PDB file of C-alpha atoms in Angstrom:
ATOM      1  CA  MET A  13     -28.625 -58.698 -13.059  1.00 90.00           C
ATOM      2  CA  ILE A  14     -26.634 -55.868 -11.903  1.00 94.00           C
ATOM      3  CA  LYS A  15     -27.204 -55.246  -8.025  1.00 94.00           C
ATOM      4  CA  LYS A  16     -25.190 -52.109  -7.655  1.00 95.00           C
ATOM      5  CA  ILE A  17     -21.911 -50.442  -7.992  1.00 96.00           C
ATOM      6  CA  ALA A  18     -19.741 -52.184  -5.859  1.00 95.00           C
ATOM      7  CA  HIS A  19     -16.895 -50.115  -5.822  1.00 96.00           C
ATOM      8  CA  VAL A  20     -14.889 -47.375  -7.834  1.00 98.00           C
ATOM      9  CA  ALA A  21     -11.143 -48.163  -7.912  1.00 97.00           C
ATOM     10  CA  ILE A  22      -8.603 -45.308  -7.775  1.00 98.00           C
ATOM     11  CA  ALA A  23      -4.736 -46.170  -8.677  1.00 98.00           C
ATOM     12  CA  THR A  24      -2.241 -44.830  -6.343  1.00 98.00           C
ATOM     13  CA  ARG A  25       1.497 -44.834  -5.719  1.00 97.00           C
ATOM     14  CA  SER A  26       0.755 -45.179  -2.028  1.00 98.00           C
ATOM     15  CA  ILE A  27      -2.443 -46.014  -0.191  1.00 98.00           C
ATOM     16  CA  ALA A  28      -0.879 -44.835   2.918  1.00 97.00           C
ATOM     17  CA  VAL A  29      -0.493 -41.270   1.261  1.00 97.00           C
ATOM     18  CA  MET A  30      -3.872 -41.352  -0.634  1.00 97.00           C
ATOM     19  CA  SER A  31      -5.530 -42.487   2.485  1.00 96.00           C
ATOM     20  CA  GLU A  32      -4.766 -39.386   4.125  1.00 96.00           C
ATOM     21  CA  PHE A  33      -6.831 -37.355   2.017  1.00 97.00           C
ATOM     22  CA  TYR A  34     -10.047 -39.384   2.229  1.00 97.00           C
ATOM     23  CA  LYS A  35      -9.856 -39.354   5.706  1.00 97.00           C
ATOM     24  CA  THR A  36     -10.124 -35.701   5.522  1.00 97.00           C
ATOM     25  CA  LEU A  37     -13.642 -36.223   3.776  1.00 96.00           C
ATOM     26  CA  GLY A  38     -14.498 -38.566   6.786  1.00 96.00           C
ATOM     27  CA  LEU A  39     -13.602 -41.940   5.332  1.00 97.00           C
ATOM     28  CA  GLU A  40     -11.671 -44.679   7.062  1.00 96.00           C
ATOM     29  CA  ILE A  41     -10.174 -47.722   5.784  1.00 97.00           C
ATOM     30  CA  ASP A  42     -12.198 -50.780   6.606  1.00 96.00           C
ATOM     31  CA  ALA A  43      -9.846 -53.542   5.334  1.00 95.00           C
ATOM     32  CA  ILE A  44      -6.502 -53.908   3.288  1.00 97.00           C
ATOM     33  CA  GLU A  45      -5.670 -56.872   1.454  1.00 95.00           C
ATOM     34  CA  THR A  46      -3.117 -58.145  -1.120  1.00 96.00           C
ATOM     35  CA  VAL A  47      -4.087 -59.874  -4.216  1.00 93.00           C
ATOM     36  CA  ARG A  48      -0.660 -61.645  -5.102  1.00 92.00           C
ATOM     37  CA  ASP A  49      -1.931 -63.006  -8.578  1.00 89.00           C
ATOM     38  CA  GLN A  50      -2.830 -59.120  -9.649  1.00 91.00           C
ATOM     39  CA  LYS A  51       0.462 -57.905  -7.676  1.00 96.00           C
ATOM     40  CA  VAL A  52      -1.349 -55.136  -5.876  1.00 96.00           C
ATOM     41  CA  LYS A  53      -2.498 -54.066  -2.420  1.00 97.00           C
ATOM     42  CA  VAL A  54      -6.133 -52.814  -1.987  1.00 97.00           C
ATOM     43  CA  ALA A  55      -7.755 -50.818   0.905  1.00 97.00           C
ATOM     44  CA  MET A  56     -11.321 -50.435   0.909  1.00 97.00           C
ATOM     45  CA  MET A  57     -13.292 -47.482   2.228  1.00 97.00           C
ATOM     46  CA  ARG A  58     -17.189 -47.804   2.754  1.00 96.00           C
ATOM     47  CA  VAL A  59     -19.350 -45.303   1.281  1.00 95.00           C
ATOM     48  CA  GLY A  60     -22.904 -46.211   1.985  1.00 93.00           C
ATOM     49  CA  ASP A  61     -23.677 -49.462   0.187  1.00 92.00           C
ATOM     50  CA  SER A  62     -20.825 -49.072  -2.030  1.00 93.00           C
ATOM     51  CA  MET A  63     -16.903 -48.726  -1.471  1.00 95.00           C
ATOM     52  CA  LEU A  64     -13.777 -47.050  -2.561  1.00 97.00           C
ATOM     53  CA  GLU A  65     -10.885 -49.031  -3.292  1.00 97.00           C
ATOM     54  CA  LEU A  66      -7.587 -47.674  -3.434  1.00 98.00           C
ATOM     55  CA  VAL A  67      -5.115 -49.830  -5.438  1.00 98.00           C
ATOM     56  CA  GLU A  68      -1.454 -50.075  -4.992  1.00 98.00           C
ATOM     57  CA  ALA A  69       0.806 -51.884  -7.105  1.00 98.00           C
ATOM     58  CA  LEU A  70       3.326 -54.582  -5.442  1.00 97.00           C
ATOM     59  CA  GLU A  71       5.544 -54.897  -8.643  1.00 96.00           C
ATOM     60  CA  GLU A  72       6.769 -52.896 -11.199  1.00 95.00           C
ATOM     61  CA  ASP A  73       5.322 -55.245 -13.762  1.00 95.00           C
ATOM     62  CA  SER A  74       1.530 -55.068 -12.506  1.00 95.00           C
ATOM     63  CA  ALA A  75      -1.147 -53.723 -14.276  1.00 93.00           C
ATOM     64  CA  ILE A  76      -1.541 -51.013 -11.777  1.00 96.00           C
ATOM     65  CA  SER A  77       1.972 -49.829 -12.276  1.00 97.00           C
ATOM     66  CA  LYS A  78       1.718 -49.724 -15.917  1.00 96.00           C
ATOM     67  CA  PHE A  79      -1.746 -47.937 -15.575  1.00 96.00           C
ATOM     68  CA  ILE A  80       0.113 -45.223 -13.234  1.00 97.00           C
ATOM     69  CA  ASP A  81       2.939 -44.871 -15.605  1.00 97.00           C
ATOM     70  CA  LYS A  82       0.946 -44.185 -18.600  1.00 95.00           C
ATOM     71  CA  ARG A  83      -1.921 -42.236 -17.100  1.00 94.00           C
ATOM     72  CA  GLY A  84      -0.830 -41.145 -13.695  1.00 96.00           C
ATOM     73  CA  GLU A  85      -2.773 -41.803 -10.432  1.00 97.00           C
ATOM     74  CA  GLY A  86      -6.560 -41.795 -10.437  1.00 97.00           C
ATOM     75  CA  LEU A  87      -9.847 -43.590 -11.484  1.00 97.00           C
ATOM     76  CA  HIS A  88      -9.052 -46.828 -12.738  1.00 97.00           C
ATOM     77  CA  HIS A  89     -12.150 -48.821 -12.996  1.00 97.00           C
ATOM     78  CA  ILE A  90     -15.871 -49.328 -11.812  1.00 98.00           C
ATOM     79  CA  SER A  91     -16.900 -52.322 -10.346  1.00 97.00           C
ATOM     80  CA  LEU A  92     -20.611 -53.813 -10.791  1.00 97.00           C
ATOM     81  CA  GLU A  93     -21.905 -56.485  -8.461  1.00 96.00           C
ATOM     82  CA  VAL A  94     -23.534 -58.867 -10.286  1.00 97.00           C
ATOM     83  CA  ASP A  95     -25.824 -61.983  -9.623  1.00 95.00           C
ATOM     84  CA  ASP A  96     -24.217 -64.374 -12.121  1.00 96.00           C
ATOM     85  CA  ILE A  97     -20.964 -63.523 -13.391  1.00 97.00           C
ATOM     86  CA  ARG A  98     -20.692 -66.631 -15.878  1.00 96.00           C
ATOM     87  CA  GLY A  99     -24.165 -65.735 -17.191  1.00 96.00           C
ATOM     88  CA  HIS A 100     -23.134 -61.907 -17.677  1.00 96.00           C
ATOM     89  CA  LEU A 101     -19.854 -62.898 -19.584  1.00 97.00           C
ATOM     90  CA  GLU A 102     -21.558 -65.342 -21.897  1.00 97.00           C
ATOM     91  CA  THR A 103     -24.180 -62.779 -22.885  1.00 97.00           C
ATOM     92  CA  LEU A 104     -21.343 -60.156 -23.335  1.00 97.00           C
ATOM     93  CA  LYS A 105     -19.494 -62.624 -25.605  1.00 97.00           C
ATOM     94  CA  SER A 106     -22.653 -63.476 -27.359  1.00 97.00           C
ATOM     95  CA  LYS A 107     -23.195 -59.768 -28.206  1.00 97.00           C
ATOM     96  CA  ASN A 108     -19.432 -59.694 -29.767  1.00 96.00           C
ATOM     97  CA  ILE A 109     -18.471 -57.072 -26.566  1.00 97.00           C
ATOM     98  CA  ARG A 110     -14.734 -57.225 -25.719  1.00 97.00           C
ATOM     99  CA  LEU A 111     -13.483 -58.686 -22.842  1.00 98.00           C
ATOM    100  CA  ILE A 112     -10.202 -58.875 -20.996  1.00 97.00           C
ATOM    101  CA  ASP A 113     -11.430 -61.997 -18.755  1.00 96.00           C
ATOM    102  CA  GLU A 114     -13.528 -64.663 -20.622  1.00 94.00           C
ATOM    103  CA  GLU A 115     -13.643 -66.176 -17.408  1.00 96.00           C
ATOM    104  CA  PRO A 116     -13.904 -65.062 -13.871  1.00 96.00           C
ATOM    105  CA  ARG A 117     -10.887 -64.903 -11.706  1.00 94.00           C
ATOM    106  CA  GLU A 118     -10.126 -64.454  -8.137  1.00 91.00           C
ATOM    107  CA  GLY A 119     -10.438 -60.709  -6.783  1.00 90.00           C
ATOM    108  CA  ALA A 120     -10.329 -58.907  -3.448  1.00 88.00           C
ATOM    109  CA  ASP A 121     -13.171 -59.088  -0.713  1.00 85.00           C
ATOM    110  CA  ASP A 122     -13.750 -62.823  -1.481  1.00 89.00           C
ATOM    111  CA  CYS A 123     -15.182 -62.142  -5.011  1.00 92.00           C
ATOM    112  CA  TRP A 124     -14.994 -63.545  -8.525  1.00 96.00           C
ATOM    113  CA  ILE A 125     -14.121 -60.710 -10.912  1.00 96.00           C
ATOM    114  CA  ALA A 126     -13.986 -60.316 -14.698  1.00 97.00           C
ATOM    115  CA  PHE A 127     -13.123 -56.989 -16.613  1.00 97.00           C
ATOM    116  CA  ILE A 128     -14.816 -55.692 -19.716  1.00 98.00           C
ATOM    117  CA  HIS A 129     -12.268 -53.873 -22.190  1.00 97.00           C
ATOM    118  CA  PRO A 130     -12.495 -50.231 -22.418  1.00 96.00           C
ATOM    119  CA  ASP A 131     -12.999 -50.553 -26.133  1.00 96.00           C
ATOM    120  CA  SER A 132     -16.526 -51.643 -25.642  1.00 96.00           C
ATOM    121  CA  THR A 133     -17.780 -49.172 -22.755  1.00 95.00           C
ATOM    122  CA  GLY A 134     -16.830 -45.862 -23.832  1.00 94.00           C
ATOM    123  CA  GLY A 135     -13.333 -45.685 -22.681  1.00 94.00           C
ATOM    124  CA  VAL A 136     -14.260 -47.044 -19.062  1.00 96.00           C
ATOM    125  CA  LEU A 137     -12.698 -49.969 -17.681  1.00 96.00           C
ATOM    126  CA  ILE A 138     -15.717 -52.005 -16.064  1.00 98.00           C
ATOM    127  CA  GLU A 139     -15.208 -54.593 -13.646  1.00 97.00           C
ATOM    128  CA  LEU A 140     -17.811 -57.492 -12.950  1.00 98.00           C
ATOM    129  CA  ASN A 141     -17.889 -59.229  -9.714  1.00 96.00           C
ATOM    130  CA  GLN A 142     -19.886 -61.663  -7.543  1.00 96.00           C
ATOM    131  CA  LYS A 143     -19.158 -62.774  -4.137  1.00 92.00           C
ATOM    132  CA  LYS A 144     -17.903 -66.264  -3.912  1.00 90.00           C
ATOM    133  CA  GLN A 145     -20.612 -67.551  -1.395  1.00 76.00           C
ATOM    134  CA  GLY A 146     -23.361 -66.312  -4.022  1.00 49.00           C
ATOM    135  CA  GLY A 147     -22.248 -69.349  -6.251  1.00 47.00           C
ATOM    136  CA  GLY A 148     -22.344 -69.528 -10.285  1.00 48.00           C
ATOM    137  CA  ALA A 149     -18.685 -68.879 -10.829  1.00 48.00           C
ATOM    138  CA  GLU A 150     -16.842 -72.106  -9.330  1.00 47.00           C
TER     139      GLU A 150
END
């Protein structure tokens, strides 16, 4: 079951610069985290029950760096919190939905994540995420 929109991720060249704009909207950074295997730094800002996530590349060969080079800064993905990430991936595979990740991997905010390819979603990169303490992915 999809529980909620966990976050909307925005690719940026600079969290420091972009966060200044969001401060004018009354938002503050709640946490900053480095996700080494994805070569990114993320800043999370709470908006009600969801989050905005600013994503900055740490290295030129990261997916975020390539995304910004190709499309510029802006909306990167929508993250949906699920109760059983492995179950969702199996269901999607059985329906021939194209996946980027067939197995969950570690993401920010103590979550397991997996991405659905935009070719199967009308052009939107969708991330499934599940809190690690929720079980099911380990």
